[in-house]
Amino acid sequence: MAMTFDENAPVLEIAGLNLSYWTRAGEIPAVIDFSLTVHKGESIGLVGESGCGKSTVAMAIMQYMGNNGTIKSGSIKFKGVELTDLSPDELRKLRGSHISMIYQEPFAALNPSLTLGTQLKEVPMTHDGISDAGAHDRALQVLADVRLPDPHRVMAAYPHQISGGQQQRVVIAMALLSNPSLLLLDEPTTALDVTVEAGITKLITDISDKYGTSQIYISHNLGLILGVCDRVFVMYSGEVVEEGTINSLFTWPKHPYTHGLFGCIPLPTADKNAAPLKPIAGQLPLPHERPQGCNFGPRCDFFQDGRCDAKDVSMESVPGPTTGNHLVRCVRWREIDHALDDAHGEATEPMEIGDDVLTIENMQKYYEVHDRSIRSLLSGRSVMYVRANERISFDARRGETVAIVGESGCGKSTFAKVLMGLETATDGEIHHDGNEISRIPVRERSPRQIGSLQMVFQNPFDTLNPSHTVGTQIGRVIRKFGVETDKARIRQRVLELLDIVKLPRDFYARRPRQLSGGQKQRIGIARAFAGNPSMVIADEPVSALDVSVAAAVTELLMEIQREHKTTLLFISHDLSVVRYLSDRIVVMYLGQIMERGATEAIFAPPYHPYTEALLCAVPIADPEVTKREIVLEGNLPSALNPPHGCPFSTRCPRKVGKICDEERPPMQLASETHAIACHIPLEELKRVEPVIVVPGREERLHASRRTPEIPVP
């Protein structure tokens, strides 16, 4: 029997949902008493730390709970139809046609053995029963809607033949092919550059407005949620602790956990010395070890014995004419004055900057590519060069944090490989601690040279040996680089490092599989500092972590840096973190430096047009901060055939003319320490309006007190 939908009913209606998984240890209650209503065209955000149940809710909506997952109680209705009552055949017809999902990792959602056209055509042919030719035309149209250049080429390509951002656009196109009424987005932009993220979120919003699609965004990026959602639900340990409209919840958050999340975000008002981030203490409880009463109690600064743990806490309405159905799960929310609570950690003195530790002069890194085709052999151009790094020049001093920012493919990681000795430079010089190391591969460097340059990697899961204990892996570094040779001293040094990264000493005997992502990253930091390095290269060390864990890791890095006076080279595309952490910034594009200078200079006019676009793409989780919008069109040019003039000329919204295509731009000095490589005159660049405008202290204080009247019982 065909499903009959009630078009007047809410698109999605979840009431009293309880979800559990069954393991050998018994029942694991994953989500408790979850309720949610989504109307046509509405965007809902689900936020919270990993393990809080966000993705489990999405899987329950799709009825993808697996063999050991079950819906214990509650209701999930889609346009009036109870999803838990549908047969497998009915669910297959519903998925993809009426409800679609966009996953976090686009490559995992695409079949590597089939062309993208084959995979795209399968959706309308299966759900709508149209012909191959009709499905082909529709796929081309949707690829054009998601602004992919040359849809015909994309249709003929395999997933590995397009970039990550293009793969994500294909996945979005696939989800939209049958014009679904509900779109579930599980961290759809986490692994993408800020410029690609800005383009994709705007794209999803535009297409949803065009087709009236409802959306549920799952993310830990509160800046993204602020920009795309109408309402937001904050989840903690399987239950919603606060919900409300974007304006209400971001302006007047009531739950201590919501405030804790905001305290972990490097907003423009944060300062690593005067107003550092304030990580949430403790960890998320395991589902079968939840405390009595408030689940957040053990981590809450406002916890009261005998009250917060007396009984289960229910949701309460926050009254007021402007709050818009704001609910909170806290027994003390009326009494807590968050305006008086410190939203940041304890202030510290700025670090004293020393002499140069690293000096790079005109460093180049080219890769040879051999073309064996007849055309190339006849033309005499059988060897081409990938210009990964082109004339890189800057320095870094002791105790200083220098950030290298730019999109994927700009040459950041290639530069790090040359610095570490995993690659050697083609030309130019790199002086570290007085030694020229640009052409010394890592296998020819002395233990002292290797130990003095260490790295913290992006993915903590892939950088630890699963077969060895934590103590063994850190101890090997201490022994290898000659810090200690005696076994007892090595063990003691490992225990001291565990103390420094704030992990229990019994982690010495644990293996990586027994640790969380944040704990693994702390082990990676301990291992990097084990050899007493003069410089540590941190390659996207917090991009894969929750905001609370990222804040803790960020503060840990700076604390160890202060103690050891280490130089930190921070590689990232997240300009929010970069603004907070760095003393100086180097902006790279297609292997070249576009702008470099002190952090405060980079974030204020004059800007290089590329820096301006990067700043416009940064999501900021503060409704009081205003920001201009510039969405870059097109993709990064090929490093095999870069533009002859300015590398940014093919995408620049402020392009002057032919000079941009034909001549390399000069490096103009805006100050002694601020340089911009651009053909646009410096005086004209200085007249550009600021991208990010932060209200003054008095305005912000007034806004924090502009809270609705709340009756006290």
XYZ file of C-alpha atoms in Angstrom:
713
model
C 0.000 0.000 0.000
C 1.355 3.435 -0.963
C 2.290 5.851 1.812
C -0.055 8.824 2.183
C 1.545 11.996 3.506
C -0.254 14.853 5.222
C 1.167 17.975 3.559
C -0.317 20.159 6.328
C 1.522 18.267 9.085
C 5.065 19.203 10.213
C 7.782 17.765 7.986
C 9.249 15.939 11.000
C 7.760 15.385 14.435
C 9.747 13.498 17.090
C 8.196 12.971 20.524
C 9.646 11.264 23.629
C 12.285 9.354 21.653
C 14.467 6.905 23.603
C 17.260 5.095 21.718
C 19.461 2.281 23.008
C 22.213 -0.015 21.775
C 22.606 -3.583 23.051
C 26.085 -4.933 23.715
C 27.564 -7.881 25.589
C 27.705 -5.583 28.627
C 23.966 -4.956 28.384
C 21.836 -1.978 27.346
C 23.542 1.318 26.474
C 20.964 4.161 26.566
C 22.221 6.533 23.846
C 19.417 9.126 23.610
C 16.852 9.957 26.313
C 13.461 11.661 25.904
C 14.282 13.539 22.694
C 11.590 15.719 21.097
C 11.842 17.882 17.977
C 9.492 19.470 15.433
C 10.638 20.684 12.004
C 8.320 22.708 9.759
C 8.564 23.223 6.003
C 11.619 25.282 5.015
C 12.932 25.407 8.594
C 16.585 24.776 9.529
C 17.359 23.150 12.872
C 20.830 22.823 14.433
C 21.955 20.000 16.747
C 25.153 20.880 18.626
C 27.213 19.246 21.354
C 30.353 17.218 21.985
C 31.097 13.899 20.283
C 29.146 11.120 21.948
C 26.201 13.312 22.973
C 23.783 11.511 20.599
C 23.484 13.929 17.641
C 24.313 11.417 14.901
C 22.315 8.692 16.667
C 19.196 10.869 16.297
C 19.928 11.276 12.558
C 20.366 7.526 12.139
C 17.070 6.922 13.937
C 15.306 9.298 11.533
C 16.795 7.363 8.599
C 16.028 4.059 10.418
C 19.696 3.073 10.154
C 20.171 1.965 13.764
C 21.973 -1.276 12.856
C 21.384 -4.752 14.259
C 22.130 -3.795 17.863
C 20.315 -0.432 17.881
C 16.684 -0.044 18.804
C 14.006 2.596 19.296
C 12.817 1.712 22.802
C 9.956 4.171 22.879
C 8.713 7.364 21.326
C 7.508 8.454 17.926
C 9.128 9.671 14.676
C 6.588 11.037 12.193
C 7.375 12.298 8.708
C 4.465 14.361 7.344
C 2.122 12.464 9.633
C 3.455 8.981 8.774
C 4.969 6.997 11.653
C 8.399 5.873 10.406
C 8.780 3.107 12.989
C 5.744 1.322 11.480
C 7.065 1.238 7.893
C 8.277 -1.952 6.215
C 11.840 -2.226 4.791
C 10.483 -1.721 1.242
C 8.607 1.422 2.267
C 11.693 2.778 4.019
C 13.808 2.211 0.893
C 11.309 4.241 -1.130
C 11.355 7.010 1.481
C 15.142 7.330 1.795
C 16.710 9.395 -0.933
C 13.381 10.533 -2.371
C 11.721 12.219 0.625
C 14.506 12.193 3.240
C 18.180 12.530 2.234
C 21.382 12.633 4.244
C 24.755 14.290 3.588
C 27.587 12.628 5.490
C 30.758 14.117 6.972
C 33.209 12.304 4.689
C 32.225 12.659 1.007
C 34.733 10.095 -0.299
C 33.226 7.391 1.934
C 29.774 8.143 0.502
C 30.867 7.633 -3.119
C 31.643 4.335 -4.860
C 35.257 4.551 -6.145
C 34.636 1.970 -8.899
C 31.734 3.820 -10.591
C 31.686 7.117 -12.461
C 29.932 9.970 -10.720
C 27.367 10.085 -13.528
C 26.399 6.445 -12.933
C 25.954 7.080 -9.209
C 23.982 10.284 -9.736
C 21.619 8.785 -12.341
C 20.830 5.864 -10.050
C 18.891 8.130 -7.642
C 16.112 9.426 -9.972
C 15.994 6.131 -11.912
C 15.386 4.193 -8.683
C 13.046 6.581 -6.890
C 11.246 8.325 -9.749
C 11.339 5.619 -12.408
C 12.592 7.911 -15.180
C 14.712 6.863 -18.166
C 18.483 6.873 -18.362
C 18.423 9.939 -20.645
C 16.018 11.791 -18.330
C 18.144 10.921 -15.282
C 21.255 12.154 -17.131
C 19.636 15.516 -17.898
C 18.409 15.929 -14.325
C 21.857 15.098 -12.910
C 23.464 17.705 -15.184
C 20.940 20.293 -14.002
C 21.553 19.596 -10.303
C 25.343 19.653 -10.818
C 24.877 23.093 -12.355
C 22.704 24.089 -9.354
C 25.545 23.189 -6.966
C 27.837 25.339 -9.145
C 30.233 22.647 -10.287
C 32.199 23.787 -13.348
C 31.855 21.604 -16.468
C 29.118 19.176 -15.297
C 29.712 16.932 -18.346
C 33.322 16.341 -17.245
C 32.209 15.660 -13.667
C 29.639 13.111 -14.856
C 32.379 11.183 -16.674
C 34.883 11.380 -13.787
C 35.535 8.933 -10.950
C 35.490 10.217 -7.335
C 39.297 10.321 -7.030
C 39.547 12.577 -10.089
C 37.916 15.583 -8.390
C 38.836 17.602 -5.282
C 37.376 17.130 -1.797
C 35.230 20.240 -2.123
C 33.917 19.017 -5.482
C 33.204 15.581 -3.999
C 31.121 17.218 -1.284
C 29.168 19.160 -3.906
C 28.487 15.915 -5.786
C 27.192 14.319 -2.560
C 24.956 17.364 -2.019
C 23.711 17.092 -5.625
C 22.969 13.400 -5.063
C 20.984 14.219 -1.920
C 18.946 16.860 -3.773
C 18.261 14.898 -6.979
C 14.797 13.738 -5.946
C 13.890 17.074 -4.332
C 13.594 15.719 -0.753
C 11.438 17.446 1.834
C 13.994 16.845 4.612
C 17.781 17.065 4.411
C 19.998 15.721 7.231
C 23.546 17.155 7.263
C 26.034 15.390 9.559
C 29.101 17.659 9.888
C 28.971 18.379 6.115
C 31.873 20.846 6.055
C 34.197 19.783 8.912
C 37.042 18.604 6.665
C 36.777 21.484 4.173
C 38.596 24.800 3.848
C 36.782 27.850 5.216
C 36.346 29.239 1.700
C 34.850 25.966 0.431
C 32.738 25.708 3.596
C 31.352 29.218 3.061
C 30.485 28.414 -0.556
C 28.838 25.078 0.271
C 26.746 26.387 3.188
C 25.512 29.292 1.073
C 24.810 26.846 -1.741
C 22.758 24.531 0.520
C 20.835 27.520 1.897
C 20.082 28.883 -1.592
C 18.925 25.502 -2.935
C 16.833 24.809 0.169
C 15.169 28.211 -0.244
C 14.543 27.407 -3.913
C 12.921 24.015 -3.210
C 11.507 24.690 0.291
C 13.638 21.917 1.822
C 13.756 21.526 5.620
C 17.173 20.879 7.144
C 18.714 19.408 10.282
C 22.369 20.452 10.706
C 24.565 18.349 13.001
C 27.716 20.228 13.934
C 30.048 21.324 16.723
C 30.749 24.538 14.778
C 28.555 27.125 16.511
C 29.560 29.807 14.022
C 28.170 27.692 11.176
C 24.950 27.019 13.117
C 24.496 30.756 13.752
C 24.734 31.464 10.036
C 22.414 28.780 8.640
C 19.828 27.731 11.259
C 16.546 29.115 12.641
C 16.513 27.102 15.881
C 19.218 25.250 17.782
C 19.144 22.252 20.162
C 22.116 21.816 22.516
C 22.650 18.136 23.411
C 24.651 16.698 26.287
C 24.971 13.014 27.198
C 21.984 11.874 25.169
C 19.514 14.591 26.076
C 18.667 18.146 25.061
C 19.796 20.582 27.764
C 18.749 23.792 26.005
C 16.813 24.794 22.911
C 15.643 28.048 21.400
C 15.743 30.365 18.427
C 19.161 31.398 17.170
C 18.721 34.953 18.448
C 17.494 33.844 21.870
C 20.001 31.088 22.567
C 23.083 32.881 21.210
C 22.196 36.146 22.973
C 20.833 34.797 26.299
C 22.083 31.220 26.839
C 20.914 29.862 30.185
C 22.448 26.411 30.668
C 26.001 26.268 32.128
C 26.967 23.754 29.420
C 25.929 26.138 26.632
C 27.990 28.869 28.295
C 30.854 26.406 28.563
C 30.722 25.743 24.807
C 30.867 29.486 24.074
C 33.828 29.812 26.447
C 35.721 27.243 24.339
C 35.374 29.184 21.073
C 38.115 31.628 20.009
C 35.810 34.578 19.302
C 37.305 37.915 18.127
C 37.047 39.151 21.738
C 39.287 36.334 23.060
C 42.946 37.030 23.803
C 45.446 34.277 24.592
C 47.032 36.399 27.326
C 44.337 38.750 28.674
C 41.215 36.611 28.011
C 42.238 32.993 27.288
C 39.795 30.213 26.437
C 38.174 28.360 29.315
C 37.898 24.610 28.553
C 35.056 22.647 30.138
C 36.471 20.577 32.997
C 36.183 16.788 32.945
C 34.758 14.547 30.244
C 31.382 13.446 28.880
C 30.080 10.545 31.036
C 29.659 7.151 29.392
C 25.983 6.381 28.642
C 25.796 3.605 31.259
C 27.596 5.741 33.893
C 25.436 8.863 33.883
C 25.187 10.546 37.297
C 22.019 10.932 39.321
C 20.087 14.107 38.539
C 21.749 16.541 36.135
C 24.070 14.759 33.695
C 26.300 17.851 33.507
C 26.614 18.059 37.310
C 30.141 16.613 37.714
C 31.526 19.222 35.248
C 29.402 22.193 36.324
C 30.831 25.167 38.260
C 27.372 25.847 39.743
C 26.592 22.323 41.010
C 24.825 22.074 44.401
C 24.756 18.831 46.423
C 21.291 17.647 47.345
C 19.655 19.810 44.722
C 21.207 19.252 41.304
C 21.525 15.514 41.993
C 18.244 15.023 43.840
C 16.111 13.900 40.884
C 15.945 13.875 37.097
C 15.861 17.398 35.698
C 13.067 18.313 33.284
C 12.947 21.069 30.653
C 11.598 24.451 31.773
C 10.370 27.336 29.655
C 12.343 30.594 29.769
C 9.659 33.310 29.834
C 9.970 36.636 28.077
C 8.502 38.382 25.033
C 11.603 37.953 22.870
C 12.904 34.496 23.819
C 10.718 32.562 21.342
C 10.015 29.189 22.996
C 13.336 28.984 24.811
C 13.674 25.844 27.008
C 16.409 24.862 29.460
C 17.155 21.739 31.574
C 18.668 23.211 34.752
C 17.286 23.641 38.282
C 19.409 26.753 38.958
C 19.089 28.660 35.661
C 17.082 31.500 37.288
C 19.748 32.113 39.961
C 22.935 32.070 37.880
C 24.145 35.450 36.643
C 26.418 34.509 33.764
C 27.308 38.191 33.220
C 29.257 38.035 36.502
C 30.830 34.672 35.677
C 34.266 34.757 34.034
C 33.772 33.550 30.451
C 37.511 33.078 30.063
C 40.459 31.580 31.906
C 43.031 33.299 34.083
C 45.087 36.046 32.419
C 48.796 35.459 31.849
C 51.734 37.681 31.012
C 52.690 37.867 27.312
C 55.650 35.662 26.442
C 58.992 37.336 25.884
C 60.063 36.913 22.254
C 63.719 35.983 21.716
C 66.159 35.762 18.802
C 65.544 34.103 15.435
C 65.217 30.314 15.551
C 64.149 29.842 11.928
C 65.040 31.910 8.852
C 63.754 31.023 5.375
C 65.065 32.827 2.289
C 63.536 32.301 -1.190
C 62.802 28.628 -0.520
C 61.447 26.727 -3.536
C 60.139 23.185 -3.847
C 59.387 21.747 -7.299
C 58.287 18.217 -8.190
C 59.104 16.709 -11.585
C 56.192 15.217 -13.540
C 57.004 13.111 -16.629
C 54.519 13.082 -19.515
C 55.136 10.100 -21.841
C 52.420 10.995 -24.353
C 53.363 11.340 -28.071
C 52.227 14.985 -28.093
C 54.563 15.933 -25.234
C 57.501 14.015 -26.731
C 57.049 15.761 -30.112
C 56.771 19.172 -28.442
C 59.852 18.551 -26.331
C 57.935 19.170 -23.079
C 57.994 15.695 -21.563
C 59.065 17.047 -18.152
C 56.878 19.507 -16.267
C 57.163 20.880 -12.753
C 54.675 21.153 -9.912
C 55.599 24.410 -8.173
C 54.531 23.475 -4.663
C 56.494 26.283 -2.959
C 57.713 29.426 -4.746
C 60.112 31.951 -3.133
C 59.035 31.467 0.488
C 60.716 33.967 2.844
C 59.983 34.644 6.534
C 61.436 34.049 9.992
C 60.323 32.826 13.414
C 61.751 33.773 16.809
C 62.110 31.953 20.110
C 58.826 31.783 22.037
C 56.850 33.116 19.068
C 53.837 31.539 17.356
C 53.835 31.966 13.579
C 50.744 30.761 11.691
C 50.705 29.638 8.053
C 47.207 29.852 6.603
C 45.608 29.119 3.241
C 43.385 26.675 1.408
C 44.220 23.009 0.810
C 46.758 22.808 -1.989
C 48.439 26.138 -1.185
C 51.706 24.447 -0.138
C 51.487 24.616 3.671
C 52.108 20.912 4.300
C 54.787 20.707 1.571
C 56.697 23.454 3.361
C 56.372 21.516 6.638
C 57.754 18.370 4.949
C 60.800 20.292 3.681
C 61.359 21.776 7.128
C 61.157 18.313 8.745
C 63.524 16.795 6.156
C 60.899 14.497 4.653
C 61.521 16.440 1.433
C 64.489 18.569 0.360
C 64.232 22.074 -1.089
C 64.815 22.706 -4.802
C 66.339 26.128 -4.152
C 66.727 28.735 -1.420
C 67.875 28.409 2.191
C 66.422 27.292 5.532
C 68.430 28.126 8.656
C 67.335 26.475 11.905
C 69.322 27.071 15.102
C 72.123 28.404 12.917
C 72.309 25.327 10.647
C 71.403 25.299 6.934
C 69.027 22.313 6.574
C 67.148 22.866 3.296
C 68.950 20.042 1.463
C 69.595 17.659 4.342
C 67.071 14.772 4.293
C 65.856 13.476 7.642
C 67.916 10.257 7.411
C 71.109 12.346 7.220
C 70.250 14.686 10.083
C 71.749 14.143 13.509
C 69.527 13.017 16.407
C 69.932 16.495 17.879
C 68.699 18.148 14.672
C 65.720 15.784 14.410
C 64.839 16.210 18.079
C 64.966 19.992 17.847
C 62.270 20.017 15.116
C 59.173 18.032 16.075
C 55.607 17.829 14.770
C 52.049 17.516 16.118
C 49.878 15.973 13.412
C 46.249 16.643 12.468
C 44.882 13.146 13.003
C 45.805 11.670 16.395
C 44.261 8.300 15.429
C 46.831 7.594 12.693
C 49.992 8.863 14.394
C 50.234 6.429 17.316
C 51.286 2.786 16.972
C 48.297 0.690 18.102
C 50.579 -2.181 19.189
C 52.662 -0.211 21.707
C 51.799 1.390 25.014
C 51.820 5.137 25.553
C 54.900 4.883 27.776
C 56.841 2.927 25.166
C 56.071 5.418 22.383
C 57.023 8.522 24.376
C 60.025 6.786 25.943
C 61.406 5.850 22.526
C 61.630 9.539 21.599
C 63.477 10.374 24.845
C 65.982 7.553 24.267
C 66.356 8.125 20.500
C 67.231 11.812 20.850
C 69.592 11.273 23.771
C 67.588 13.200 26.375
C 67.961 10.287 28.825
C 69.545 6.829 28.528
C 68.824 5.204 31.891
C 65.558 3.187 31.897
C 64.418 4.533 35.255
C 65.104 8.130 34.197
C 63.282 7.590 30.900
C 60.238 6.253 32.752
C 60.309 9.186 35.170
C 60.559 11.659 32.266
C 57.539 10.008 30.561
C 55.522 10.316 33.779
C 56.491 13.990 34.045
C 55.343 14.556 30.446
C 51.994 12.897 31.256
C 51.675 15.354 34.147
C 52.447 18.257 31.785
C 49.723 17.233 29.302
C 47.323 16.681 32.237
C 46.787 12.934 31.850
C 46.820 10.342 34.668
C 50.119 8.535 35.168
C 48.426 5.143 34.742
C 48.076 6.027 31.035
C 51.724 4.930 30.824
C 50.556 1.319 30.365
C 47.568 2.046 28.120
C 47.365 1.475 24.380
C 45.929 4.034 21.906
C 42.639 2.133 21.473
C 41.904 2.800 25.155
C 42.073 6.591 24.692
C 39.674 9.217 23.354
C 40.579 11.500 20.436
C 41.502 14.374 22.735
C 43.639 12.092 24.925
C 45.460 10.761 21.853
C 46.204 14.304 20.721
C 47.638 15.067 24.181
C 49.897 12.024 23.833
C 50.976 13.359 20.422
C 51.872 16.683 22.065
C 53.791 14.921 24.876
C 55.743 12.932 22.289
C 56.531 16.086 20.270
C 57.938 17.860 23.346
C 59.782 14.772 24.657
C 62.940 15.601 22.704
C 63.167 19.172 24.100
C 62.642 20.759 20.650
C 63.384 24.389 19.903
C 60.522 24.396 17.372
C 57.269 22.438 17.098
C 55.233 22.360 13.889
C 51.514 21.897 14.619
C 49.689 20.825 11.437
C 45.931 21.387 11.983
C 46.214 19.917 15.512
C 42.659 20.778 16.647
C 40.574 20.732 13.440
C 39.271 17.186 14.050
C 38.400 17.771 17.731
C 35.297 18.959 19.575
C 35.311 22.621 20.606
C 35.748 21.715 24.287
C 38.637 19.308 23.583
C 40.139 21.735 21.035
C 40.137 24.515 23.635
C 41.884 22.280 26.172
C 44.513 21.172 23.612
C 45.054 24.769 22.459
C 45.620 26.008 26.019
C 47.887 23.027 26.682
C 50.056 23.852 23.665
C 50.481 27.445 24.852
C 51.170 26.407 28.449
C 53.964 24.053 27.363
C 55.263 26.697 24.941
C 55.514 29.227 27.797
C 57.335 26.727 30.002
C 59.894 25.648 27.377
C 60.108 28.931 25.361
C 59.432 26.840 22.257
C 58.785 28.369 18.844
C 55.439 27.188 17.449
C 54.724 27.000 13.724
C 50.955 26.629 13.479
C 49.513 25.400 10.147
C 45.768 25.904 9.778
C 42.900 27.093 7.609
C 40.838 28.137 10.671
C 41.452 31.859 11.035
C 39.513 32.017 14.318
C 42.085 29.769 16.005
C 44.912 31.501 14.135
C 43.809 34.956 15.352
C 43.724 33.693 18.920
C 47.009 31.752 18.945
C 49.453 33.490 16.652
C 51.779 36.450 17.014
C 52.422 36.665 13.277
C 50.625 35.246 10.222
C 51.832 34.143 6.785
C 49.054 33.864 4.157
C 49.849 31.450 1.303
C 48.142 30.824 -2.034
C 49.300 28.360 -4.708
C 52.727 27.997 -3.110
C 53.391 31.731 -2.769
C 53.148 34.226 0.103
C 50.361 36.738 -0.513
C 50.610 38.590 2.796
C 52.581 38.426 6.016
C 52.574 40.475 9.185
C 51.602 40.757 12.842
C 48.215 39.228 13.690
C 46.499 42.539 14.434
C 47.755 43.906 11.090
C 46.451 40.933 9.093
C 42.972 41.289 10.633
C 42.659 45.012 9.795
C 42.847 46.918 6.480
C 44.826 46.998 4.258
C 44.154 43.407 3.206
C 45.344 41.357 0.285
C 42.126 40.456 -1.641
C 42.756 36.770 -0.819
C 43.166 37.487 2.902
C 39.966 39.548 2.733
C 38.104 36.570 1.241
C 39.518 34.208 3.900
C 38.358 36.544 6.680
C 34.880 36.812 5.134
C 34.598 33.011 5.148
C 35.298 32.599 8.891
C 32.129 31.564 10.773
C 31.846 33.582 14.016
C 29.562 32.360 16.804
C 28.638 35.824 18.043
C 25.475 37.634 16.840
C 26.940 40.965 18.018
C 29.840 40.715 15.553
C 29.103 41.884 11.995
C 30.969 40.509 8.983
C 31.019 41.231 5.266
C 30.319 38.418 2.815
C 32.623 37.449 -0.055
C 32.300 33.941 -1.500
C 35.199 32.950 -3.736
C 34.175 31.421 -7.049
C 36.160 28.779 -8.907
C 38.875 26.434 -7.696
C 42.579 26.679 -6.982
C 44.513 26.629 -10.324
C 46.764 23.665 -11.062
C 50.275 23.931 -9.634
C 51.448 22.333 -12.918
C 50.233 25.339 -14.879
C 49.900 28.315 -12.491
C 48.951 31.801 -13.755
C 51.909 33.748 -15.177
C 51.209 36.866 -13.120
C 49.501 36.973 -9.744
C 48.553 33.406 -8.700
C 45.230 34.733 -7.337
C 44.270 36.543 -10.569
C 41.834 33.833 -11.761
C 39.615 34.214 -8.645
C 40.305 37.761 -7.458
C 37.161 39.914 -6.984
C 39.343 43.085 -7.134
C 41.335 42.210 -10.262
C 42.886 45.345 -11.828
C 43.382 44.175 -15.429
C 45.943 42.531 -17.714
C 48.807 43.390 -15.381
C 47.411 40.863 -12.864
C 47.578 38.102 -15.511
C 51.007 38.987 -16.891
C 53.259 40.282 -14.078
C 54.148 39.016 -10.625
C 52.863 41.487 -8.037
C 55.421 43.478 -6.028
C 55.688 43.003 -2.255
C 54.389 46.312 -0.847
C 55.242 47.302 2.732
C 52.227 48.570 4.695
C 54.541 48.858 7.718
C 57.958 47.570 8.743
C 56.476 44.143 9.545
C 53.411 44.014 7.249
C 53.856 43.131 3.560
C 51.264 42.560 0.800
C 51.989 41.090 -2.659
C 49.446 42.889 -4.863
C 49.216 45.181 -7.913
C 46.505 47.287 -6.259
C 48.090 50.478 -4.797
C 48.519 50.356 -1.044
C 46.476 53.545 -0.535
C 43.527 51.929 -2.297
C 43.830 48.768 -0.169
C 43.827 50.927 2.974
C 40.422 52.364 2.020
C 38.763 48.913 2.132
C 36.154 48.561 4.895
C 37.039 46.187 7.781
C 35.715 42.663 7.222
C 34.936 41.922 10.886
C 33.476 44.606 13.152
C 33.439 43.844 16.881
C 31.298 46.105 19.104
C 33.132 48.111 21.732
C 33.235 47.166 25.390
C 30.341 49.471 26.355
C 28.127 48.191 23.517
C 28.876 44.578 24.469
C 28.194 45.233 28.156
C 24.857 46.827 27.248
C 23.971 43.833 25.044
C 24.799 41.343 27.817
C 22.387 43.151 30.146
C 19.628 43.338 27.546
C 18.023 40.196 28.917
C 14.244 39.638 29.145
C 12.507 39.956 32.483
C 12.448 36.584 34.270
C 10.232 36.122 37.320
C 11.960 34.587 40.333
C 9.790 32.066 42.199
